[in-house]
Coordinates of C-alpha atoms (C1' of nucleotides) in Angstrom, one line a residue:
Chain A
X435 CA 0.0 9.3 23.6
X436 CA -0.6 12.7 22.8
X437 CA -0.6 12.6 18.9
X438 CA -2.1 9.7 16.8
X439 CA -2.9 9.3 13.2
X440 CA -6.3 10.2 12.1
X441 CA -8.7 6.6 12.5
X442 CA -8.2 4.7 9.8
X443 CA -4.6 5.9 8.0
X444 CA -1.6 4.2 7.9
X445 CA 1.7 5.3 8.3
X446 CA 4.2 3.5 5.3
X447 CA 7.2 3.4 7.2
X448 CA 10.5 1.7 6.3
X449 CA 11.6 -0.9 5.4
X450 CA 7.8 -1.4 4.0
X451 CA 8.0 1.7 2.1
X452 CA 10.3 -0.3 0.1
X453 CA 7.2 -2.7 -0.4
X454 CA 5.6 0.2 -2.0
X455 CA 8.1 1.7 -4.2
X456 CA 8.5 -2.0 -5.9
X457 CA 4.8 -2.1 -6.5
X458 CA 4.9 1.3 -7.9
X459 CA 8.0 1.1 -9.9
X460 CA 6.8 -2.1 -11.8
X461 CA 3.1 -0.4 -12.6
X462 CA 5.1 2.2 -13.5
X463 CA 7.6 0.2 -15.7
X464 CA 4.9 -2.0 -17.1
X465 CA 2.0 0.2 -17.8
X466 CA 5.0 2.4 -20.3
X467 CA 5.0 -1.1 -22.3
X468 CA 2.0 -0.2 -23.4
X469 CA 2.3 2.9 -24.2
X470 CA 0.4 4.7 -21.3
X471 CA 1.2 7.8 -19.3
X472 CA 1.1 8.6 -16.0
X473 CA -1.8 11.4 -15.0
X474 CA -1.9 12.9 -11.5
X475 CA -5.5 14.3 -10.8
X476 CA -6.5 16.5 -7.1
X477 CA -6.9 14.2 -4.3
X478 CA -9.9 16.1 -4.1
X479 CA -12.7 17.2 -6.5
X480 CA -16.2 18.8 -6.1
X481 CA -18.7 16.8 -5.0
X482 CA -20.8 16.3 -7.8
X483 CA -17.7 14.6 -9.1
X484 CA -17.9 12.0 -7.2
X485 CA -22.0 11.7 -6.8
X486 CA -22.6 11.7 -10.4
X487 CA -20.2 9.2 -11.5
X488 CA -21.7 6.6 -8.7
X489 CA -25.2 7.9 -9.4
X490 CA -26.7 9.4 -6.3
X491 CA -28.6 6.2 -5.2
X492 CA -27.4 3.9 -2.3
X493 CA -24.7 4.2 0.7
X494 CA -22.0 5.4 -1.8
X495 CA -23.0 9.1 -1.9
X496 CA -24.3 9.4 1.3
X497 CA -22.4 7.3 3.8
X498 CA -19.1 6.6 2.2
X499 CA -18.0 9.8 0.9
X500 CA -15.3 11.4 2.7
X501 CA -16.8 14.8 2.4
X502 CA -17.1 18.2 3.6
X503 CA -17.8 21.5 3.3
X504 CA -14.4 24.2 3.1
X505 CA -14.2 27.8 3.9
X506 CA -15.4 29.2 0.7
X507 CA -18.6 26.8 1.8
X508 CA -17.5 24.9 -1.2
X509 CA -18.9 20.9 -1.6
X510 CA -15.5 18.8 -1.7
X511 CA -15.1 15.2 -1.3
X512 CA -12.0 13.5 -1.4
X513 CA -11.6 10.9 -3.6
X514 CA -13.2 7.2 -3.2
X515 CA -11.9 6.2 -6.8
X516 CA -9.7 7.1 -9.4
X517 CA -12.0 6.8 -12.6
X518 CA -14.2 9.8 -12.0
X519 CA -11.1 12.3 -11.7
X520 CA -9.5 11.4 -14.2
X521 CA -12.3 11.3 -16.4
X522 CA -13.1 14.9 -15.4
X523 CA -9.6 16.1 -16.0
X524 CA -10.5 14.2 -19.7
X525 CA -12.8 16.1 -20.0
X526 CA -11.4 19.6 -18.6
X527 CA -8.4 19.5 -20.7
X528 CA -10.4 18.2 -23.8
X529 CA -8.1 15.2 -24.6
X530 CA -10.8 14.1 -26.7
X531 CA -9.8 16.6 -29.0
X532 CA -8.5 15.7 -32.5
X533 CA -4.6 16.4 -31.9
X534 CA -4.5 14.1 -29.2
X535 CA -3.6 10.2 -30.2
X536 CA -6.4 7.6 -29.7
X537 CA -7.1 5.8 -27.4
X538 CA -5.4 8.3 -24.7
X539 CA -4.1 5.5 -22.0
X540 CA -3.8 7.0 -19.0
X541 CA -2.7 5.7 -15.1
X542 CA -2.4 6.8 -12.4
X543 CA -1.8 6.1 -8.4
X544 CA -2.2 7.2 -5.1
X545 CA -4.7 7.4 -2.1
X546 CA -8.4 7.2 -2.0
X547 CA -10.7 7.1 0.7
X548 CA -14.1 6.5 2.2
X549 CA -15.8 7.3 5.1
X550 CA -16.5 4.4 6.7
X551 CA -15.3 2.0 9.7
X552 CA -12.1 0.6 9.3
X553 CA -11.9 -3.5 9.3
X554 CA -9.7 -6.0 7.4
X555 CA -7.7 -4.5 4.9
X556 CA -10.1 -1.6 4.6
X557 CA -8.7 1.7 5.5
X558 CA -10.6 5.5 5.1
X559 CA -7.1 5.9 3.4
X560 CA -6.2 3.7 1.3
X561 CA -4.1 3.6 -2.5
X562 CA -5.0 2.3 -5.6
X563 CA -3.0 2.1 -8.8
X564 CA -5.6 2.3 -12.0
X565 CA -5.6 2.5 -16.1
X566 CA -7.8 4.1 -18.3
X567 CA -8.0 4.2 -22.1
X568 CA -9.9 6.7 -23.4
X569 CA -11.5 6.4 -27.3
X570 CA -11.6 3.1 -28.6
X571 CA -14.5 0.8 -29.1
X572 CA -12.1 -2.2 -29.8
X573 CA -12.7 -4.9 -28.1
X574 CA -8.9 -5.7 -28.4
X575 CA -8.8 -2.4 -26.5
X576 CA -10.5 -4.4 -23.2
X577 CA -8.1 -7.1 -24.1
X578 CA -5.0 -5.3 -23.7
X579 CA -6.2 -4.1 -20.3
X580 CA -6.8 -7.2 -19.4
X581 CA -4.0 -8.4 -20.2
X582 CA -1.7 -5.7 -18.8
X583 CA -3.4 -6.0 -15.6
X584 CA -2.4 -9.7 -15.8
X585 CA 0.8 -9.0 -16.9
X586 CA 1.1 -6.2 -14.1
X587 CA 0.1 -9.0 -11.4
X588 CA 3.0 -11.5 -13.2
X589 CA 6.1 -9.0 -12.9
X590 CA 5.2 -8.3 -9.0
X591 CA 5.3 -12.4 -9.0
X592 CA 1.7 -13.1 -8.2
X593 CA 0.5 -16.4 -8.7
X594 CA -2.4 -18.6 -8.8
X595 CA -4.2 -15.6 -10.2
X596 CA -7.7 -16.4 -12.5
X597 CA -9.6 -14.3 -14.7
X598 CA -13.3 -13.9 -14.6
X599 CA -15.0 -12.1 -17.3
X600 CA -18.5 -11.0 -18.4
X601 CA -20.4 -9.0 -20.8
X602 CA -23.0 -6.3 -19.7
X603 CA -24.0 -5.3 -22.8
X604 CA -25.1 -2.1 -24.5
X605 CA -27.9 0.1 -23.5
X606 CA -30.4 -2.1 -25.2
X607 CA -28.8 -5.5 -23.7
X608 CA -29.2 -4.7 -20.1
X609 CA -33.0 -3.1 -20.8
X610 CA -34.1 -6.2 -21.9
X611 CA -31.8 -7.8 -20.1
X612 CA -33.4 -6.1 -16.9
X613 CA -36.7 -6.8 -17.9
X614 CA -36.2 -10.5 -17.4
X615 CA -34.6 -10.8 -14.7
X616 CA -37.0 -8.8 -12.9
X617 CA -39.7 -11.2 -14.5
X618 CA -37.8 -14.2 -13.5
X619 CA -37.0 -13.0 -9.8
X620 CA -40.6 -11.2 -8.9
X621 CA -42.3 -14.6 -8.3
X622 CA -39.6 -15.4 -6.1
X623 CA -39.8 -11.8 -4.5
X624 CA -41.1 -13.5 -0.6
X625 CA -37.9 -16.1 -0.8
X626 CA -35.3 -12.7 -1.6
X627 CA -33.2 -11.1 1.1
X628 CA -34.4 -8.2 2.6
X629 CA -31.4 -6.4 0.7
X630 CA -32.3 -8.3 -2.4
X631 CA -35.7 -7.4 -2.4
X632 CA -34.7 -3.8 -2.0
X633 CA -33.0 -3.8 -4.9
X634 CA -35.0 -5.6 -7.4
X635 CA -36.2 -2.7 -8.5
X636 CA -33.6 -0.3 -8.2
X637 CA -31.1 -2.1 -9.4
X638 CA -32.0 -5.6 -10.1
X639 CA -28.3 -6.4 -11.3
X640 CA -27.4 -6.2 -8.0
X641 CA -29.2 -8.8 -7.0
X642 CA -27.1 -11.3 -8.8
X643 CA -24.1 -10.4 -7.2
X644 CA -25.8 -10.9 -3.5
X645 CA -23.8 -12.9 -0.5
X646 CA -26.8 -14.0 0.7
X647 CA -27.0 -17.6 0.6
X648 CA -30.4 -18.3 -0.4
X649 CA -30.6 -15.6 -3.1
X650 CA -27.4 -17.0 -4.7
X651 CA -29.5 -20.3 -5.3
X652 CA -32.0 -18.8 -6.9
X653 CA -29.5 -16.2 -9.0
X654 CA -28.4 -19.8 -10.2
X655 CA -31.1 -20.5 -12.6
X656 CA -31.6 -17.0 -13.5
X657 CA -32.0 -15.8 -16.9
X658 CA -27.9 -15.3 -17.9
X659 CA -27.0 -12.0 -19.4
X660 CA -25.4 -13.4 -22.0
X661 CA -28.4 -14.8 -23.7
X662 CA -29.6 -10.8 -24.4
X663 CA -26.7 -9.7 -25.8
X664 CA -27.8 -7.8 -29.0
X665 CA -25.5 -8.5 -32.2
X666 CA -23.3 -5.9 -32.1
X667 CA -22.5 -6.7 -28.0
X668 CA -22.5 -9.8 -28.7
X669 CA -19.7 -9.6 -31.7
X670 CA -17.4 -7.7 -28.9
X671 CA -17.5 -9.9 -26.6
X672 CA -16.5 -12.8 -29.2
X673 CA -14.2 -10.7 -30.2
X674 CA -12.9 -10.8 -26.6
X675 CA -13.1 -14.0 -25.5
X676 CA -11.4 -15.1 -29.5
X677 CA -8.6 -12.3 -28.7
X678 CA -8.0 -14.0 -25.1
X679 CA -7.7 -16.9 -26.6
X680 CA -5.0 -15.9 -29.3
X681 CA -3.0 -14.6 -26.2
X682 CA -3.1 -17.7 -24.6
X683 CA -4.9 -16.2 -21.4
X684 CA -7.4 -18.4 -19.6
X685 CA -10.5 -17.0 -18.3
X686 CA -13.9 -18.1 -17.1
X687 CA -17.2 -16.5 -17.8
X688 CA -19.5 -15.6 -14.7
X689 CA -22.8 -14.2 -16.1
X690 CA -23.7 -13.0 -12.6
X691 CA -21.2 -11.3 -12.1
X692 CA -22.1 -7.7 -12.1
X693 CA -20.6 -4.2 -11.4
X694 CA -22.1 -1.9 -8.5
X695 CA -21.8 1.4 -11.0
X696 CA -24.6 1.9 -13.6
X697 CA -22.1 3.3 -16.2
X698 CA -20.5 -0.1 -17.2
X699 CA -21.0 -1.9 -20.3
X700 CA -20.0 -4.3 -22.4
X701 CA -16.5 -6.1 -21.2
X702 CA -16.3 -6.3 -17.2
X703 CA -13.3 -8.3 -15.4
X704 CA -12.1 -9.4 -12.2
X705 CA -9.0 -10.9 -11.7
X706 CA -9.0 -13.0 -8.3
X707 CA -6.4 -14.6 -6.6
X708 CA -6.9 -17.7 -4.0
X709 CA -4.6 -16.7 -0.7
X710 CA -4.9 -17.1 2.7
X711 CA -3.6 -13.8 3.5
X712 CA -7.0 -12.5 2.4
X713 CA -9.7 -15.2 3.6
X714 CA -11.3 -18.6 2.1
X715 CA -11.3 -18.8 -1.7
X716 CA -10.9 -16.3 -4.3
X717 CA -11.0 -12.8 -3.2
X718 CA -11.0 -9.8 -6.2
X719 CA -7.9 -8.2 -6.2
X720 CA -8.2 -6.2 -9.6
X721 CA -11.5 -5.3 -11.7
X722 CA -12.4 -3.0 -14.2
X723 CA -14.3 -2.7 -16.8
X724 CA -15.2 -0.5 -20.2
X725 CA -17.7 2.3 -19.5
X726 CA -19.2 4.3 -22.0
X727 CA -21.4 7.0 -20.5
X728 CA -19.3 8.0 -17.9
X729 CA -17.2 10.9 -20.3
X730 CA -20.9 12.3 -21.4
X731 CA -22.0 11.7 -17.5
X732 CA -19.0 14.6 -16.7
X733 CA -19.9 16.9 -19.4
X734 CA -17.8 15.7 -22.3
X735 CA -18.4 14.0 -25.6
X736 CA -19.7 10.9 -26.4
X737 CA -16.4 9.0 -25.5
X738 CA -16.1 5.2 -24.5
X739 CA -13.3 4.4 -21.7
X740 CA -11.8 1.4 -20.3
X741 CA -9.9 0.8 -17.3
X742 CA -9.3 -1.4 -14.2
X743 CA -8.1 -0.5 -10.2
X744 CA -6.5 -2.2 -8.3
X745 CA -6.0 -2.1 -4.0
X746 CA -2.1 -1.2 -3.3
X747 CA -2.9 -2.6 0.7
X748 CA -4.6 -5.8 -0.5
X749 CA -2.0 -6.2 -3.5
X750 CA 0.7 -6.2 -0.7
X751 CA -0.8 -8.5 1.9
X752 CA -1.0 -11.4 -1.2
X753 CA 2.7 -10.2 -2.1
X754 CA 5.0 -13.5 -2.4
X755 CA 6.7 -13.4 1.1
X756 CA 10.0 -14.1 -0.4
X757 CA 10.1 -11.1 -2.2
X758 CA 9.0 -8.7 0.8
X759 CA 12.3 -10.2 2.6
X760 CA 14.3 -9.5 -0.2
X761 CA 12.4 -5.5 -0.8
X762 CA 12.4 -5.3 2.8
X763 CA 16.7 -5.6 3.3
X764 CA 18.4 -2.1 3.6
X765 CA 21.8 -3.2 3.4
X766 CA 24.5 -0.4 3.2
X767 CA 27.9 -0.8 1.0
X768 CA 30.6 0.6 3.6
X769 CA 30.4 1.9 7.1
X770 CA 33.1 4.3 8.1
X771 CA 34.6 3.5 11.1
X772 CA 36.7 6.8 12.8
X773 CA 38.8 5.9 15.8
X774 CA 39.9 9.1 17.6
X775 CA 39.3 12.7 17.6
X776 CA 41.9 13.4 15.3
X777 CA 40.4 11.7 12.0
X778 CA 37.0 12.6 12.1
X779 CA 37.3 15.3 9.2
X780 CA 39.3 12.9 7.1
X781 CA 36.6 9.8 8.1
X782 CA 34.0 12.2 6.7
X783 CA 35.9 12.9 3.2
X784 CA 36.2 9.3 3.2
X785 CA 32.7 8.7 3.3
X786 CA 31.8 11.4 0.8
X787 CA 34.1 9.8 -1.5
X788 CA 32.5 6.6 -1.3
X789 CA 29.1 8.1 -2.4
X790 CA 31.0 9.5 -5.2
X791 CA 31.9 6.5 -6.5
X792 CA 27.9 5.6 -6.0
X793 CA 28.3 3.2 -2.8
X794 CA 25.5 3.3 -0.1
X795 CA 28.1 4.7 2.6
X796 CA 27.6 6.4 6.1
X797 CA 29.2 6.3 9.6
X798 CA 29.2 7.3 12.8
X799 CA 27.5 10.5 14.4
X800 CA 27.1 9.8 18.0
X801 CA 30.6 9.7 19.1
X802 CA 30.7 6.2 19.6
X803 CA 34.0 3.5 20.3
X804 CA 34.9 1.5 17.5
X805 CA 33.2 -1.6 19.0
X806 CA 30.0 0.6 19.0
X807 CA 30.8 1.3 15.3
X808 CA 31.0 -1.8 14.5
X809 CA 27.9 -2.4 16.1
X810 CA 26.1 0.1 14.1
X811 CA 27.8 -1.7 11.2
X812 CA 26.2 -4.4 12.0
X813 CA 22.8 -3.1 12.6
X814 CA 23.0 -1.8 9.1
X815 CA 23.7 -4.7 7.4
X816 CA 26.7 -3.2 5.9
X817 CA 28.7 -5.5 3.8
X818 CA 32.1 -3.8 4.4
X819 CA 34.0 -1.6 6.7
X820 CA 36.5 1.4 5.8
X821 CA 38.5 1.5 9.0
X822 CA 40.3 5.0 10.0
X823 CA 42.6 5.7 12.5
X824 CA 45.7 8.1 13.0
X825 CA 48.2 5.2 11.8
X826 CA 46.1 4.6 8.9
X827 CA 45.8 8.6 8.6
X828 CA 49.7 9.2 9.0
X829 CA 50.5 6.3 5.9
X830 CA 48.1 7.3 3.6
X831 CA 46.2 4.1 4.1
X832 CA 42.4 3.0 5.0
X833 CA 41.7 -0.9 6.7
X834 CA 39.2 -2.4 4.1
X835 CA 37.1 -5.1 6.1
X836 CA 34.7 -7.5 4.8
X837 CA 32.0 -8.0 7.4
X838 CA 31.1 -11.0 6.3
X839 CA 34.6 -13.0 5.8
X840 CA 36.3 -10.8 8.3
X841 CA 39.1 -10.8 6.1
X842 CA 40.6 -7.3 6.1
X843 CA 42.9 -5.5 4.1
X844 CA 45.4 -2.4 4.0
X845 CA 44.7 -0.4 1.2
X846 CA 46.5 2.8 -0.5
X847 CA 44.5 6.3 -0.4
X848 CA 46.0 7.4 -3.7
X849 CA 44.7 4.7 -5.4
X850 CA 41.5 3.8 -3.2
X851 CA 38.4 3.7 -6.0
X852 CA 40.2 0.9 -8.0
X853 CA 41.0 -0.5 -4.6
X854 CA 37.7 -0.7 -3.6
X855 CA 36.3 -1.9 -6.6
X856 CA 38.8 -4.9 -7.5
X857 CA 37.7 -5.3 -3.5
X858 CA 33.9 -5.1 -3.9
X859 CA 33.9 -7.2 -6.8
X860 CA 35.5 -10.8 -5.8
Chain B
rG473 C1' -24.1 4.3 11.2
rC474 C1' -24.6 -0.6 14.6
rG475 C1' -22.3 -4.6 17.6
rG476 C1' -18.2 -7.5 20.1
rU477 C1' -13.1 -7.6 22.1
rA478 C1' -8.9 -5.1 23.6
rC479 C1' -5.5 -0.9 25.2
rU480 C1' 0.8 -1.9 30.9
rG481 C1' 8.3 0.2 28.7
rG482 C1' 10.9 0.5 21.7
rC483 C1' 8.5 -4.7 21.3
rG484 C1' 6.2 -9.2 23.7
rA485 C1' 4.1 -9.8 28.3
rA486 C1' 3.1 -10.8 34.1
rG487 C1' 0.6 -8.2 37.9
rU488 C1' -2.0 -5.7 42.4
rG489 C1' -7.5 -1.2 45.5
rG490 C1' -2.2 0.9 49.3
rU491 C1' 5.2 2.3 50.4
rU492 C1' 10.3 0.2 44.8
rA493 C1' 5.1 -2.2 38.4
rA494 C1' 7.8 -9.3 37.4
rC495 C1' 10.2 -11.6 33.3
rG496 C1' 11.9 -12.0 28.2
rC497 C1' 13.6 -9.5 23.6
rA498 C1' 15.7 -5.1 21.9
rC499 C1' 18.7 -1.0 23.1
rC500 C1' 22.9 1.5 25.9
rG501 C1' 27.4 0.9 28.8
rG502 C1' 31.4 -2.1 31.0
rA503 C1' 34.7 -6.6 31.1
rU504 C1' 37.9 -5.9 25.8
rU505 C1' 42.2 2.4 26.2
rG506 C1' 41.6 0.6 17.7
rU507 C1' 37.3 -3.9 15.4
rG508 C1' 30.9 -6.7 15.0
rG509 C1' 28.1 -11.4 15.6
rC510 C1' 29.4 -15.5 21.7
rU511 C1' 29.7 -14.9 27.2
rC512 C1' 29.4 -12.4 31.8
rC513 C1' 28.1 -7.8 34.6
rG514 C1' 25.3 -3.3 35.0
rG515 C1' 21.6 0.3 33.1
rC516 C1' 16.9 1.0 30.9
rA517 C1' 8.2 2.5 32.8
rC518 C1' 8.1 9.6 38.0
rG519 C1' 4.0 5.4 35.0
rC520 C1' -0.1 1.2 33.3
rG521 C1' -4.8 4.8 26.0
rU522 C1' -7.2 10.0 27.5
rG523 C1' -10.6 12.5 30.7
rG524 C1' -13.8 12.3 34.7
rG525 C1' -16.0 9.6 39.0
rU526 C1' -16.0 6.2 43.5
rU527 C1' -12.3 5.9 47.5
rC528 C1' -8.3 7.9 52.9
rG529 C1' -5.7 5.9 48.4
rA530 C1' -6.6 3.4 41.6
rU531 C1' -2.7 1.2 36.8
rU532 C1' -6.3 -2.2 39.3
rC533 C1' -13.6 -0.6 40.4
rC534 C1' -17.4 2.7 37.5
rC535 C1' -18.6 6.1 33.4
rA536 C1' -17.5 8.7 29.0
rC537 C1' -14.3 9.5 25.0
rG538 C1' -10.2 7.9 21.7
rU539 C1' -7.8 4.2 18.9
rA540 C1' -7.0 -0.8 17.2
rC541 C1' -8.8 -5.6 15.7
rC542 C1' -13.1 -8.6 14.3
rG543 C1' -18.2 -8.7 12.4
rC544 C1' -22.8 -6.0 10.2
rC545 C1' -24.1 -2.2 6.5
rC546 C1' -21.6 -0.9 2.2
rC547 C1' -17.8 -1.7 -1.0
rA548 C1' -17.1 3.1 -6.8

RNA sequence: GCGGUACUGGCGAAGUGGUUAACGCACCGGAUUGUGGCUCCGGCACGCGUGGGUUCGAUUCCCACGUACCGCCCCA
C-alpha cells in the first residue's frame, strides 16, 4: 500500500459519518437550550498555550504534546484539549469585557491530539465536543453544566449513566487540604508506589487518584477533602449538591477523586457510564470541572470558568446499537431506472425533478441493463423506482414501483409531483 | 518512550523454499433483447505490508522499517 494515514488517525467514513453528524447535531441542538454558542478556536496554538495551562510538570508537556517547530522557527503544538484555546481566544477578544452578557457559554468541537502510542480507543487524533461558561461564581452555574452534560448524554440515548462529584476547594482548602494529606501519607511513604511516592510531593492529590492497588487502600482512610473545605467552599458545594437535588439528579460524592490539572477548584464532575464496550465497570466518559485561575494563567482578568469535555470516539463506542443501525441506513427515495439510449436525457430531468420536490433521487451512470438498475436500486436501499422507457417516453407516462410491495403503477407526466406524493404517502 | 502479537484479493481466510496462490462472502457478466431480492453457469490476487539479505529460486527463512491491535508510562 503505497499511501496510509498518518499512525494513529482515523478516517470517518460513511455510513459512520452519519454516527458523527447525530452526535454533533444533538450537542449542537442541546447546548442552544441553554443558551450557549458555538466558538471555533485554531487547531493549533503556541506552545506556551498549551504548557501553561497543564503547568509544565509531568509527561503532558513533554511527552504528549503533539508539537513542533514551523518555518518561521515558531513553537506550535496542536491541540491536546479544548479548554486552554478557548480560554485564550477569551482572553484575546476580551469577552470579559462589560458589553458582553455574563456568564459567556461557549462550546465548541473538533479534533485534539497527543503524541503518544495509539491503544484502545486512544487515537493521536482524536475529537472532543466541550462547554465552557465564562464569569459566574454560581454554584447553580456548575449545576447547569452538569446537568446539560447529563441531559446531552440522555438525547443521544445513553443509559445507565451515574454522576460522581467532588469539591476541591478554594486556594486555602487545598493548602491545608495538602498539608494533611501529605502528613497522613508520609508515614506510609515505604508502602506507596513508586509513582505514588513520586508525587507525594509534587502533587500529592494525585496520589489519591492512583490505580495502584495497594495505594488505593491506604487512599481509603485518608484524610477526605471535604473535611477542609473553608466556609465559603463549603456553602458552594451545598449549594450544589441542594441544587442537584431540586433537579432531581442523583449523584455520589467521591472525595478522592481528583483532577490531573492544578487549575481546578471548587465543583469537579465525572459522569461514568458501566458498558462493556469500554472494559469492566464504570469507565469516565464526560468530566469537567470549574477553574478559576486558568483566565489569569493566560493573561486575562481575574475570571472563573466552568466547563466539561467529552471523548466523541469513546461516546460512540457506548452509543445504543439500535440507534447506530438506524443512523447508519442511507436509504434513497427513488432510483431512476432508464431503459435505452433514447431516454437517457429525459431519465435525467426526471431525476432532477425528483430532487425538486426534495426526494433523495439518483440513477444510473454506468450504462447498465435494467436488471443491473435494479440492482443498484437495491444496493441503495431505495424505497421506490421511477421506471423510463420509450413507451413510457412516447405516452407521457413514468412506471412508479414500490420496491418493497412490488406493486407498480402507471402514472401521468403532467401531473407527476401529486402523483408521487398521494404515492409516497400510503 | 518501552514490551507482546499480527500483516495473503473489496472482506473473511487456507497455503507452500520451486512451473497456474485453495475456499467462502461481496462484486461483475450470462441464462432472463424492459424490472431487484431465489437458482444455475462464468469472471474476478502479474501477487502474499515496505525495503534489504540468504538462496539456483522466497509470499514461505533472516534483518530492518511501517502500520494495526493489546499492555506499560501517561491521560489535559
Amino acid at each position: 500500500m503505497k499511501y496510509q494515514k498518518p499512525k494513529g488517525t482515523a478516517d470517518i467514513i460513511p455510513p459512520f459519518s452519519n454516527e458523527w453528524q447525530f452526535v454533533e447535531q444533538t450537542a449542537r441542538e442541546t447546548f442552544k437550550l441553554y443558551n450557549y454558542s458555538e466558538v471555533r478556536t485554531p487547531i493549533f496554538e503556541n506552545f506556551e498555550v498549551f504548557s501553561r495551562s497543564a503547568g509544565d510538570t509531568s509527561d503532558i508537556v513533554t511527552k504528549e504534546m503533539y508539537d513542533f517547530h514551523d518555518k518561521g522557527d515558531r513553537h506550535i503544538a496542536l491541540r491536546p484539549e479544548g479548554t486552554a484555546g478557548v480560554v485564550r481566544s477569551f482572553v484575546e477578544n476580551k469577552l470579559y469585557g462589560p458589553e458582553h452578557a455574563k456568564p459567556v457559554k461557549q462550546y465548541y468541537m473538533g479534533p485534539m491530539f497527543r503524541y503518544e502510542r495509539p491503544q484502545s480507543g486512544r487515537l493521536r487524533e482524536f475529537h472532543q465536543i466541550g462547554v465552557e461558561a465564562f464569569g459566574s461564581d454560581s454554584p447553580r452555574i456548575d449545576v447547569e453544566t452538569i446537568a446539560m452534560a447529563i441531559d446531552f448524554l440522555h438525547r443521544l440515548k445513553v443509559d445507565g449513566t451515574k454522576l460522581v462529584i467532588n469539591s476541591l476547594g478554594d486556594l486555602d482548602t487545598r493548602k491545608n487540604y495538602r498539608q494533611a494529606l501529605i502528613d497522613y501519607l508520609e508515614p506510609h511513604f515505604d508502602e506507596l508506589s513508586e509513582d505514588s511516592k513520586e508525587r507525594l510531593h509534587k502533587n500529592p492529590l494525585r496520589v489519591l487518584d492512583s490505580k495502584d492497588a495497594n495505594d488505593q487502600k491506604l487512599v481509603e482512610d485518608a484524610p477526605s477533602i471535604l473535611d477542609f473545605l473553608t466556609p465559603t467552599a463549603k456553602e458552594h458545594f451545598d449549594v450544589v449538591k441542594e441544587t442537584l437535588d431540586q433537579l432531581g439528579i442523583d449523584f455520589v460524592i467521591d472525595s478522592n477523586m481528583v483532577r490531573g490539572l492544578d487549575y481546578y477548584n471548587h465543583t469537579i464532575f465525572e459522569i461514568m457510564v458501566n458498558n462493556k464496550a469500554l472494559g469492566h465497570g464504570d469507565v469516565t466518559i464526560c468530566a469537567g470541572g470549574r477553574y478559576n485561575g486558568l483566565v489569569e494563567e493566560l493573561g486575562g482578568p481575574e475570571c472563573s470558568g466552568m466547563g466539561f469535555g467529552l471523548g466523541v470516539e469513546r461516546l460512540l463506542l457506548i452509543l445504543n446499537q439500535e440507534l447506530k443501525d438506524e443512523l447508519q441506513k442511507n436509504d434513497l427515495d427513488f432510483y431512476v431506472v432508464a431503459i435505452g439510449n433514447k431516454v437517457k436525457n429525459a431519465a435525467f430531468k426526471l431525476v432532477q425533478d425528483l430532487r425538486s420536490f426534495n426526494y433523495r433521487a439518483d440513477q444510473d451512470y454506468l450504462d447498465r441493463k435494467p436488471k443491473g438498475q435494479f440492482k443498484s436500486a437495491d444496493k441503495y436501499h431505495a424505497k421506490y423506482v421511477l421506471t423510463l422507457g420509450e413507451s413510457e417516453l412516447e405516452q407521457g407516462t413514468v412506471n412508479f414501483k414500490n420496491m418493497e410491495t412490488g406493486v407498480e403503477k402507471v402514472i401521468k407526466n403532467d401531473n407527476l409531483e401529486q402523483e408521487i406524493k398521494s404515492l409516497t404517502e400510503e
